Amino acid sequence: MNSVTLVSFARDWLSAYNNPMKYDFDRLIDRTGTNCVKWDMRREVFGTDDLIPMWVADMDFAVAEPITAALRKRTAHPIYGYTSPSPSLIEAVVDRLRRKYNWKVNPEWVVFTPGVIPAIAAALKALIHPGDSVVINDPIYHPFWALVAGAGCRVAASPMKFEGGRYEMDFGDLKRLFSTPHPGFMAPPQPKAKILCNPHNPVGRVYTPDEQRKIGEIAIDSGAIVISDEVHCELLFDGTKHTPFATLSEEFAQNSITCMSASKTFNLAGLAASVIIIPNAHLRADFQTARAGIMPQPDSMALAALEAAFRDGDEWLQQLLAYLQGNLDFLVDFFEKRIPKIKVVRPQGTYLVWLDCRGLGLDSKALRNFFIHQARVGLDEGCRFGPHGEGFMRMNIACPRSTLEEALTRIEKAVNGQVQSL
């Protein structure tokens, strides 16, 4: 960097520092009529338009201005042909992982995909064969069940322990699943992979380094590969810290595939671009072979937005995190004081809140109907996330505070109405 560039950089940095942009997360933005899944598909998903949708994981907030500026710049060029990731984008990824996690990533390890779910599908195709088993937790992000089945493999589900309002990994059960099967025709195959979701969707746990070491040792000692979905890793509450699985040891790095993205952090789900880190050259080659012909690179707009987010989105992100923390605190206080029959499983990460609704005494179908038709709030049913999600609901709180308050007020009235009718 020459002296002129250095002076320019310093001037721009000081200007940004002294004149930070204030983002308005209270602003209500009408998303209807934009083919928005969350709002425009209410009738298809819930059977009615007359509800507040708080289900699918995207935010009702405008994105950071640097992202919008980068997209404007890219659209100014009139040709939108095939696009490859630029060296500057790879540099932005490497720099961000170093700054955030002290993770020294070799640029060769970085692979880009149009989403984490297709990346996990490609990883399963590369790692396992039909008939093999894959370990997931229960409850867990619901597409994981279908991904394993779609690969022709068996789900080895490990229920999480829920005690004292907190979820924990059941390491005893995990060891059981990864233990060598007894010989015999009906013996289950030993798992070839463990899909780790951290921060966990839907329960919001952020696993500690010690917890991840136990998970890794159990899986890797059994010859399995860990596929670590860390898509929510920058959305954290109450001072929680995230540690990428692959940073815990060289052995973990060489036996894992890490999936990250700007999609959740920066509200870019519609611009599908994810970052997959694969330190092991053989695994990386197998992954690229598995994706060939079925999974393209992210498009030019997605790559432009991704780079702008990673380079220049932190001012927006810090304000977002403060706002989401306020939403979470508001929600917890509201349920504790005004809807005590529903218990909040306080998340350490993600903007998704897992609600224990078993106190309402309703089965899954009745619980869904209660929220849709009586509360008029559209949530994700807990049973979608596995058998151990029965009696729970998942709520997305990434919305203006006024929307959240209206939704909670509706739930309060519906619960009070149910109690009075008993």
Tab-separated table of C-alpha atoms in Angstrom:
chain	number	residue	atom	x	y	z
A	1	MET	CA	0.000	0.000	0.000
A	2	ASN	CA	1.629	3.294	-1.117
A	3	SER	CA	1.509	6.501	0.931
A	4	VAL	CA	-1.334	8.054	-1.102
A	5	THR	CA	-3.469	4.938	-0.714
A	6	LEU	CA	-2.645	4.742	2.979
A	7	VAL	CA	-3.702	8.360	3.554
A	8	SER	CA	-6.925	7.760	1.623
A	9	PHE	CA	-7.661	4.624	3.625
A	10	ALA	CA	-7.047	6.438	6.917
A	11	ARG	CA	-9.282	9.341	5.891
A	12	ASP	CA	-12.132	7.006	4.891
A	13	TRP	CA	-11.780	4.976	8.094
A	14	LEU	CA	-11.837	8.085	10.286
A	15	SER	CA	-14.847	9.411	8.423
A	16	ALA	CA	-16.742	6.171	8.977
A	17	TYR	CA	-15.669	6.050	12.617
A	18	ASN	CA	-16.715	9.623	13.347
A	19	ASN	CA	-19.902	9.474	11.254
A	20	PRO	CA	-21.336	5.987	11.628
A	21	MET	CA	-24.476	5.216	9.676
A	22	LYS	CA	-27.496	4.641	11.897
A	23	TYR	CA	-29.736	1.903	10.591
A	24	ASP	CA	-33.455	1.949	11.393
A	25	PHE	CA	-34.520	-1.558	12.369
A	26	ASP	CA	-37.877	-0.248	13.622
A	27	ARG	CA	-38.834	0.644	10.060
A	28	LEU	CA	-41.775	-1.369	8.736
A	29	ILE	CA	-41.097	-2.521	5.168
A	30	ASP	CA	-43.976	-3.945	3.159
A	31	ARG	CA	-42.655	-7.138	1.550
A	32	THR	CA	-45.949	-8.245	-0.011
A	33	GLY	CA	-46.027	-8.319	-3.789
A	34	THR	CA	-42.309	-9.126	-4.054
A	35	ASN	CA	-42.781	-12.917	-4.369
A	36	CYS	CA	-41.547	-13.093	-0.801
A	37	VAL	CA	-41.870	-16.626	0.579
A	38	LYS	CA	-42.396	-15.375	4.120
A	39	TRP	CA	-45.257	-12.970	3.382
A	40	ASP	CA	-46.607	-13.761	-0.090
A	41	MET	CA	-46.967	-17.491	0.545
A	42	ARG	CA	-48.959	-17.245	3.776
A	43	ARG	CA	-52.039	-18.799	2.193
A	44	GLU	CA	-50.069	-21.682	0.679
A	45	VAL	CA	-48.234	-22.392	3.934
A	46	PHE	CA	-50.892	-21.630	6.547
A	47	GLY	CA	-54.166	-21.616	4.599
A	48	THR	CA	-54.813	-17.939	5.327
A	49	ASP	CA	-53.357	-14.483	4.711
A	50	ASP	CA	-54.671	-13.202	8.030
A	51	LEU	CA	-51.628	-13.771	10.218
A	52	ILE	CA	-48.171	-12.435	11.018
A	53	PRO	CA	-45.592	-14.794	9.474
A	54	MET	CA	-42.701	-15.523	11.844
A	55	TRP	CA	-41.431	-18.804	10.477
A	56	VAL	CA	-38.930	-19.015	7.602
A	57	ALA	CA	-35.425	-17.807	8.504
A	58	ASP	CA	-35.022	-14.463	6.830
A	59	MET	CA	-35.253	-10.972	8.315
A	60	ASP	CA	-37.714	-8.163	7.765
A	61	PHE	CA	-34.847	-5.648	7.757
A	62	ALA	CA	-33.236	-3.717	4.905
A	63	VAL	CA	-29.702	-4.913	4.154
A	64	ALA	CA	-26.554	-2.924	4.830
A	65	GLU	CA	-25.986	0.016	2.496
A	66	PRO	CA	-22.578	-1.264	1.255
A	67	ILE	CA	-24.323	-4.374	-0.056
A	68	THR	CA	-26.925	-2.325	-1.913
A	69	ALA	CA	-24.147	-0.138	-3.330
A	70	ALA	CA	-22.195	-3.174	-4.528
A	71	LEU	CA	-25.277	-4.554	-6.268
A	72	ARG	CA	-25.964	-1.218	-7.934
A	73	LYS	CA	-22.389	-1.121	-9.179
A	74	ARG	CA	-22.633	-4.649	-10.577
A	75	THR	CA	-25.993	-4.074	-12.283
A	76	ALA	CA	-24.570	-0.983	-13.971
A	77	HIS	CA	-22.658	-3.345	-16.253
A	78	PRO	CA	-25.129	-4.636	-18.855
A	79	ILE	CA	-23.799	-8.194	-19.195
A	80	TYR	CA	-24.524	-10.875	-16.595
A	81	GLY	CA	-22.586	-13.864	-17.861
A	82	TYR	CA	-20.927	-16.766	-16.118
A	83	THR	CA	-18.962	-15.503	-13.136
A	84	SER	CA	-16.157	-16.969	-11.081
A	85	PRO	CA	-15.188	-15.948	-7.530
A	86	SER	CA	-12.636	-13.154	-7.690
A	87	PRO	CA	-9.309	-13.164	-5.828
A	88	SER	CA	-10.583	-10.198	-3.818
A	89	LEU	CA	-13.627	-12.188	-2.666
A	90	ILE	CA	-11.465	-15.097	-1.547
A	91	GLU	CA	-9.226	-12.597	0.239
A	92	ALA	CA	-12.289	-11.137	1.990
A	93	VAL	CA	-13.318	-14.605	3.207
A	94	VAL	CA	-9.836	-15.485	4.431
A	95	ASP	CA	-9.450	-12.114	6.154
A	96	ARG	CA	-12.840	-12.356	7.879
A	97	LEU	CA	-12.164	-15.824	9.275
A	98	ARG	CA	-8.783	-14.644	10.548
A	99	ARG	CA	-10.280	-11.550	12.192
A	100	LYS	CA	-13.315	-13.268	13.685
A	101	TYR	CA	-11.843	-16.583	14.800
A	102	ASN	CA	-8.067	-16.369	14.381
A	103	TRP	CA	-8.520	-19.101	11.786
A	104	LYS	CA	-5.689	-19.089	9.249
A	105	VAL	CA	-7.432	-20.432	6.162
A	106	ASN	CA	-5.490	-21.259	3.023
A	107	PRO	CA	-7.245	-19.724	-0.011
A	108	GLU	CA	-7.174	-23.144	-1.679
A	109	TRP	CA	-9.519	-24.480	0.999
A	110	VAL	CA	-12.323	-22.072	0.059
A	111	VAL	CA	-15.182	-23.360	-2.094
A	112	PHE	CA	-18.312	-21.404	-3.021
A	113	THR	CA	-21.767	-22.945	-3.425
A	114	PRO	CA	-25.287	-21.577	-3.984
A	115	GLY	CA	-26.348	-22.383	-0.433
A	116	VAL	CA	-25.435	-24.557	2.538
A	117	ILE	CA	-28.121	-27.199	1.910
A	118	PRO	CA	-26.834	-28.066	-1.592
A	119	ALA	CA	-23.314	-28.085	-0.139
A	120	ILE	CA	-24.299	-30.644	2.492
A	121	ALA	CA	-26.017	-32.698	-0.204
A	122	ALA	CA	-22.801	-32.678	-2.248
A	123	ALA	CA	-20.762	-33.562	0.838
A	124	LEU	CA	-22.976	-36.579	1.536
A	125	LYS	CA	-22.692	-37.670	-2.078
A	126	ALA	CA	-18.903	-37.399	-1.855
A	127	LEU	CA	-18.500	-39.125	1.514
A	128	ILE	CA	-20.987	-41.952	1.763
A	129	HIS	CA	-22.720	-44.699	-0.180
A	130	PRO	CA	-26.375	-45.746	-0.259
A	131	GLY	CA	-27.120	-47.813	2.794
A	132	ASP	CA	-24.618	-46.015	5.015
A	133	SER	CA	-25.868	-44.128	8.051
A	134	VAL	CA	-25.447	-40.467	9.020
A	135	VAL	CA	-25.793	-39.138	12.560
A	136	ILE	CA	-27.968	-36.114	13.197
A	137	ASN	CA	-29.554	-34.810	16.380
A	138	ASP	CA	-33.233	-34.655	17.256
A	139	PRO	CA	-34.618	-32.032	17.081
A	140	ILE	CA	-32.624	-30.605	14.165
A	141	TYR	CA	-33.088	-28.329	11.146
A	142	HIS	CA	-35.710	-30.276	9.216
A	143	PRO	CA	-34.056	-30.444	5.744
A	144	PHE	CA	-31.282	-32.608	7.248
A	145	TRP	CA	-33.673	-35.544	7.558
A	146	ALA	CA	-34.551	-35.302	3.865
A	147	LEU	CA	-30.926	-34.771	2.786
A	148	VAL	CA	-29.825	-38.044	4.374
A	149	ALA	CA	-32.795	-39.957	2.999
A	150	GLY	CA	-32.257	-38.381	-0.430
A	151	ALA	CA	-28.709	-39.714	-0.451
A	152	GLY	CA	-30.135	-43.201	-0.001
A	153	CYS	CA	-28.770	-43.382	3.534
A	154	ARG	CA	-30.134	-44.151	6.954
A	155	VAL	CA	-30.676	-41.517	9.615
A	156	ALA	CA	-29.075	-42.348	12.938
A	157	ALA	CA	-30.899	-39.882	15.183
A	158	SER	CA	-29.426	-38.937	18.549
A	159	PRO	CA	-32.027	-37.218	20.753
A	160	MET	CA	-30.733	-34.201	22.647
A	161	LYS	CA	-31.211	-34.014	26.393
A	162	PHE	CA	-33.552	-31.239	27.540
A	163	GLU	CA	-33.142	-30.532	31.224
A	164	GLY	CA	-33.783	-27.367	33.187
A	165	GLY	CA	-34.773	-25.450	30.077
A	166	ARG	CA	-31.455	-26.168	28.361
A	167	TYR	CA	-30.468	-28.588	25.612
A	168	GLU	CA	-27.331	-30.705	25.856
A	169	MET	CA	-25.720	-33.229	23.558
A	170	ASP	CA	-26.227	-36.808	24.802
A	171	PHE	CA	-22.644	-38.016	24.492
A	172	GLY	CA	-23.504	-41.468	25.776
A	173	ASP	CA	-26.027	-41.950	22.991
A	174	LEU	CA	-23.590	-40.479	20.471
A	175	LYS	CA	-20.971	-43.042	21.489
A	176	ARG	CA	-23.555	-45.791	21.142
A	177	LEU	CA	-24.403	-44.764	17.583
A	178	PHE	CA	-20.748	-44.624	16.550
A	179	SER	CA	-19.757	-47.871	18.241
A	180	THR	CA	-18.815	-50.796	16.007
A	181	PRO	CA	-21.998	-52.756	15.224
A	182	HIS	CA	-22.306	-56.363	16.214
A	183	PRO	CA	-21.839	-58.721	13.283
A	184	GLY	CA	-25.037	-59.976	11.759
A	185	PHE	CA	-27.395	-59.504	8.867
A	186	MET	CA	-29.614	-56.943	10.631
A	187	ALA	CA	-26.806	-54.960	12.247
A	188	PRO	CA	-26.981	-51.205	11.515
A	189	PRO	CA	-24.068	-49.814	9.513
A	190	GLN	CA	-21.508	-47.758	11.377
A	191	PRO	CA	-22.082	-44.052	10.663
A	192	LYS	CA	-19.862	-42.458	8.034
A	193	ALA	CA	-20.692	-38.838	8.841
A	194	LYS	CA	-21.991	-36.562	11.590
A	195	ILE	CA	-23.893	-33.421	10.644
A	196	LEU	CA	-23.200	-30.850	13.352
A	197	CYS	CA	-25.424	-27.778	13.496
A	198	ASN	CA	-23.687	-25.030	15.474
A	199	PRO	CA	-25.277	-22.678	16.420
A	200	HIS	CA	-28.041	-25.234	16.642
A	201	ASN	CA	-31.215	-24.738	14.663
A	202	PRO	CA	-33.863	-24.792	16.140
A	203	VAL	CA	-32.862	-24.798	19.842
A	204	GLY	CA	-30.222	-22.037	19.660
A	205	ARG	CA	-27.368	-23.809	21.489
A	206	VAL	CA	-23.819	-22.700	20.706
A	207	TYR	CA	-21.531	-25.592	21.553
A	208	THR	CA	-18.447	-24.904	23.639
A	209	PRO	CA	-14.996	-25.954	22.435
A	210	ASP	CA	-15.021	-28.820	24.962
A	211	GLU	CA	-18.405	-30.054	23.719
A	212	GLN	CA	-17.206	-29.921	20.128
A	213	ARG	CA	-14.028	-31.811	21.045
A	214	LYS	CA	-16.124	-34.616	22.507
A	215	ILE	CA	-18.296	-34.706	19.387
A	216	GLY	CA	-15.253	-34.706	17.113
A	217	GLU	CA	-13.397	-37.371	19.058
A	218	ILE	CA	-16.390	-39.709	19.038
A	219	ALA	CA	-17.044	-39.262	15.318
A	220	ILE	CA	-13.499	-39.047	13.949
A	221	ASP	CA	-12.166	-41.897	16.093
A	222	SER	CA	-14.849	-44.020	14.437
A	223	GLY	CA	-13.674	-43.029	10.964
A	224	ALA	CA	-16.507	-40.555	10.287
A	225	ILE	CA	-16.330	-37.075	8.780
A	226	VAL	CA	-17.950	-34.110	10.518
A	227	ILE	CA	-20.027	-31.800	8.314
A	228	SER	CA	-20.327	-28.632	10.398
A	229	ASP	CA	-23.177	-26.286	9.497
A	230	GLU	CA	-22.155	-22.940	11.011
A	231	VAL	CA	-24.444	-20.710	8.975
A	232	HIS	CA	-25.721	-18.810	12.054
A	233	CYS	CA	-22.272	-18.383	13.617
A	234	GLU	CA	-22.257	-14.555	13.666
A	235	LEU	CA	-25.721	-14.214	15.199
A	236	LEU	CA	-24.983	-14.510	18.915
A	237	PHE	CA	-26.561	-13.311	22.163
A	238	ASP	CA	-25.456	-12.430	25.684
A	239	GLY	CA	-21.728	-12.333	24.937
A	240	THR	CA	-21.633	-15.897	23.578
A	241	LYS	CA	-18.576	-16.776	21.465
A	242	HIS	CA	-18.487	-19.127	18.495
A	243	THR	CA	-15.587	-21.474	17.822
A	244	PRO	CA	-15.429	-23.103	14.367
A	245	PHE	CA	-15.121	-26.873	14.667
A	246	ALA	CA	-12.133	-27.080	12.321
A	247	THR	CA	-10.055	-24.693	14.453
A	248	LEU	CA	-9.898	-27.081	17.409
A	249	SER	CA	-7.144	-29.332	16.009
A	250	GLU	CA	-5.404	-30.251	12.795
A	251	GLU	CA	-7.066	-33.662	12.943
A	252	PHE	CA	-10.497	-32.024	13.154
A	253	ALA	CA	-9.635	-29.733	10.234
A	254	GLN	CA	-8.547	-32.655	8.062
A	255	ASN	CA	-11.706	-34.621	8.843
A	256	SER	CA	-14.341	-31.955	8.459
A	257	ILE	CA	-16.236	-29.791	6.015
A	258	THR	CA	-17.325	-26.403	7.368
A	259	CYS	CA	-20.328	-24.614	5.873
A	260	MET	CA	-20.731	-20.864	6.390
A	261	SER	CA	-22.612	-18.076	4.651
A	262	ALA	CA	-23.575	-14.429	4.723
A	263	SER	CA	-27.185	-15.398	4.030
A	264	LYS	CA	-28.461	-15.442	7.624
A	265	THR	CA	-26.066	-12.874	9.096
A	266	PHE	CA	-26.661	-10.221	6.439
A	267	ASN	CA	-30.173	-11.184	5.241
A	268	LEU	CA	-29.084	-12.398	1.815
A	269	ALA	CA	-30.966	-15.697	1.588
A	270	GLY	CA	-32.392	-14.773	-1.816
A	271	LEU	CA	-28.855	-14.235	-3.152
A	272	ALA	CA	-27.652	-17.785	-2.699
A	273	ALA	CA	-23.927	-17.852	-1.907
A	274	SER	CA	-22.184	-19.910	0.751
A	275	VAL	CA	-18.583	-20.428	1.813
A	276	ILE	CA	-17.402	-23.998	2.310
A	277	ILE	CA	-14.021	-24.592	3.951
A	278	ILE	CA	-12.378	-27.962	3.198
A	279	PRO	CA	-8.738	-28.166	4.358
A	280	ASN	CA	-8.272	-31.793	3.275
A	281	ALA	CA	-7.260	-31.836	-0.405
A	282	HIS	CA	-8.739	-35.301	-1.020
A	283	LEU	CA	-12.059	-34.377	0.571
A	284	ARG	CA	-12.093	-31.149	-1.408
A	285	ALA	CA	-11.486	-32.974	-4.682
A	286	ASP	CA	-14.230	-35.501	-3.896
A	287	PHE	CA	-16.596	-32.648	-3.020
A	288	GLN	CA	-15.890	-30.859	-6.291
A	289	THR	CA	-16.423	-34.098	-8.219
A	290	ALA	CA	-19.726	-34.708	-6.447
A	291	ARG	CA	-21.034	-31.234	-7.276
A	292	ALA	CA	-19.908	-31.273	-10.918
A	293	GLY	CA	-22.744	-30.893	-13.371
A	294	ILE	CA	-25.428	-30.394	-10.718
A	295	MET	CA	-24.310	-27.405	-8.661
A	296	PRO	CA	-23.115	-24.188	-10.303
A	297	GLN	CA	-21.086	-21.391	-8.805
A	298	PRO	CA	-23.140	-18.629	-7.149
A	299	ASP	CA	-24.159	-15.973	-9.650
A	300	SER	CA	-22.558	-12.568	-10.141
A	301	MET	CA	-25.013	-10.705	-7.878
A	302	ALA	CA	-24.626	-13.206	-5.057
A	303	LEU	CA	-20.834	-13.011	-5.162
A	304	ALA	CA	-20.871	-9.202	-5.232
A	305	ALA	CA	-23.215	-9.087	-2.229
A	306	LEU	CA	-21.147	-11.670	-0.335
A	307	GLU	CA	-17.921	-9.713	-0.730
A	308	ALA	CA	-19.546	-6.415	0.258
A	309	ALA	CA	-21.071	-8.034	3.348
A	310	PHE	CA	-17.819	-9.580	4.522
A	311	ARG	CA	-15.750	-6.463	3.817
A	312	ASP	CA	-18.061	-3.629	4.776
A	313	GLY	CA	-21.066	-5.017	6.640
A	314	ASP	CA	-19.861	-5.004	10.232
A	315	GLU	CA	-21.267	-1.564	11.126
A	316	TRP	CA	-24.744	-2.795	10.161
A	317	LEU	CA	-24.146	-6.144	11.861
A	318	GLN	CA	-23.207	-4.629	15.212
A	319	GLN	CA	-26.372	-2.534	15.210
A	320	LEU	CA	-28.427	-5.550	14.141
A	321	LEU	CA	-27.063	-7.683	16.992
A	322	ALA	CA	-27.930	-4.994	19.532
A	323	TYR	CA	-31.454	-4.767	18.130
A	324	LEU	CA	-31.943	-8.542	18.117
A	325	GLN	CA	-30.693	-8.705	21.707
A	326	GLY	CA	-33.379	-6.163	22.583
A	327	ASN	CA	-35.996	-8.244	20.775
A	328	LEU	CA	-34.933	-11.374	22.629
A	329	ASP	CA	-34.965	-9.666	26.027
A	330	PHE	CA	-38.379	-8.184	25.261
A	331	LEU	CA	-39.762	-11.581	24.215
A	332	VAL	CA	-38.396	-13.451	27.250
A	333	ASP	CA	-39.811	-10.854	29.622
A	334	PHE	CA	-43.190	-10.902	27.828
A	335	PHE	CA	-43.574	-14.681	28.059
A	336	GLU	CA	-42.396	-14.866	31.664
A	337	LYS	CA	-44.781	-12.167	32.873
A	338	ARG	CA	-47.766	-12.535	30.558
A	339	ILE	CA	-47.744	-16.003	28.939
A	340	PRO	CA	-46.144	-18.297	31.529
A	341	LYS	CA	-47.809	-21.401	30.085
A	342	ILE	CA	-45.321	-21.132	27.182
A	343	LYS	CA	-41.660	-21.441	28.156
A	344	VAL	CA	-38.866	-19.798	26.149
A	345	VAL	CA	-35.741	-21.861	25.480
A	346	ARG	CA	-33.394	-18.887	25.504
A	347	PRO	CA	-31.069	-19.119	22.481
A	348	GLN	CA	-27.345	-18.425	22.594
A	349	GLY	CA	-27.315	-17.973	18.827
A	350	THR	CA	-29.563	-17.566	15.745
A	351	TYR	CA	-32.570	-15.220	15.618
A	352	LEU	CA	-34.862	-18.224	15.998
A	353	VAL	CA	-36.531	-18.931	19.332
A	354	TRP	CA	-37.667	-22.406	20.400
A	355	LEU	CA	-40.901	-22.241	22.397
A	356	ASP	CA	-41.967	-25.009	24.764
A	357	CYS	CA	-45.743	-25.044	24.303
A	358	ARG	CA	-46.424	-28.336	26.051
A	359	GLY	CA	-48.105	-26.445	28.882
A	360	LEU	CA	-51.003	-25.728	26.511
A	361	GLY	CA	-51.852	-29.430	26.459
A	362	LEU	CA	-52.325	-29.598	22.677
A	363	ASP	CA	-51.150	-32.210	20.176
A	364	SER	CA	-49.198	-31.117	17.098
A	365	LYS	CA	-52.214	-30.606	14.847
A	366	ALA	CA	-54.161	-28.714	17.483
A	367	LEU	CA	-51.106	-26.611	18.339
A	368	ARG	CA	-50.638	-25.612	14.704
A	369	ASN	CA	-54.324	-24.693	14.398
A	370	PHE	CA	-54.186	-22.754	17.663
A	371	PHE	CA	-51.407	-20.479	16.463
A	372	ILE	CA	-52.837	-20.044	12.953
A	373	HIS	CA	-56.514	-19.530	13.694
A	374	GLN	CA	-56.645	-18.265	17.273
A	375	ALA	CA	-53.370	-16.378	17.717
A	376	ARG	CA	-53.081	-15.548	14.007
A	377	VAL	CA	-49.296	-15.923	14.091
A	378	GLY	CA	-47.492	-18.225	11.660
A	379	LEU	CA	-44.730	-20.251	13.325
A	380	ASP	CA	-42.775	-23.377	12.402
A	381	GLU	CA	-44.145	-26.536	13.982
A	382	GLY	CA	-41.689	-28.252	16.274
A	383	CYS	CA	-42.623	-31.696	14.979
A	384	ARG	CA	-41.069	-30.771	11.614
A	385	PHE	CA	-37.664	-30.849	13.329
A	386	GLY	CA	-38.020	-34.437	14.508
A	387	PRO	CA	-40.059	-36.526	16.958
A	388	HIS	CA	-38.484	-34.731	19.918
A	389	GLY	CA	-39.858	-31.440	18.612
A	390	GLU	CA	-43.429	-32.443	19.466
A	391	GLY	CA	-45.100	-29.757	21.577
A	392	PHE	CA	-42.655	-27.016	20.552
A	393	MET	CA	-42.835	-24.160	18.031
A	394	ARG	CA	-40.079	-22.091	16.394
A	395	MET	CA	-40.415	-18.309	16.163
A	396	ASN	CA	-38.342	-15.910	14.041
A	397	ILE	CA	-37.758	-12.662	15.962
A	398	ALA	CA	-35.801	-10.836	13.215
A	399	CYS	CA	-38.472	-8.208	12.684
A	400	PRO	CA	-39.299	-4.695	13.916
A	401	ARG	CA	-40.120	-4.552	17.636
A	402	SER	CA	-43.661	-3.382	16.873
A	403	THR	CA	-44.290	-6.520	14.788
A	404	LEU	CA	-42.920	-8.721	17.550
A	405	GLU	CA	-45.055	-6.978	20.177
A	406	GLU	CA	-48.186	-7.368	18.065
A	407	ALA	CA	-47.482	-11.084	17.556
A	408	LEU	CA	-46.882	-11.664	21.273
A	409	THR	CA	-50.028	-9.747	22.181
A	410	ARG	CA	-52.029	-11.940	19.824
A	411	ILE	CA	-50.556	-15.081	21.399
A	412	GLU	CA	-51.329	-13.753	24.886
A	413	LYS	CA	-54.970	-13.126	23.986
A	414	ALA	CA	-55.289	-16.553	22.387
A	415	VAL	CA	-53.757	-18.339	25.393
A	416	ASN	CA	-55.988	-16.404	27.781
A	417	GLY	CA	-58.988	-17.294	25.651
A	418	GLN	CA	-58.020	-20.958	25.724
A	419	VAL	CA	-57.618	-20.914	29.506
A	420	GLN	CA	-61.006	-19.242	30.007
A	421	SER	CA	-62.696	-21.809	27.778
A	422	LEU	CA	-61.417	-24.750	29.861
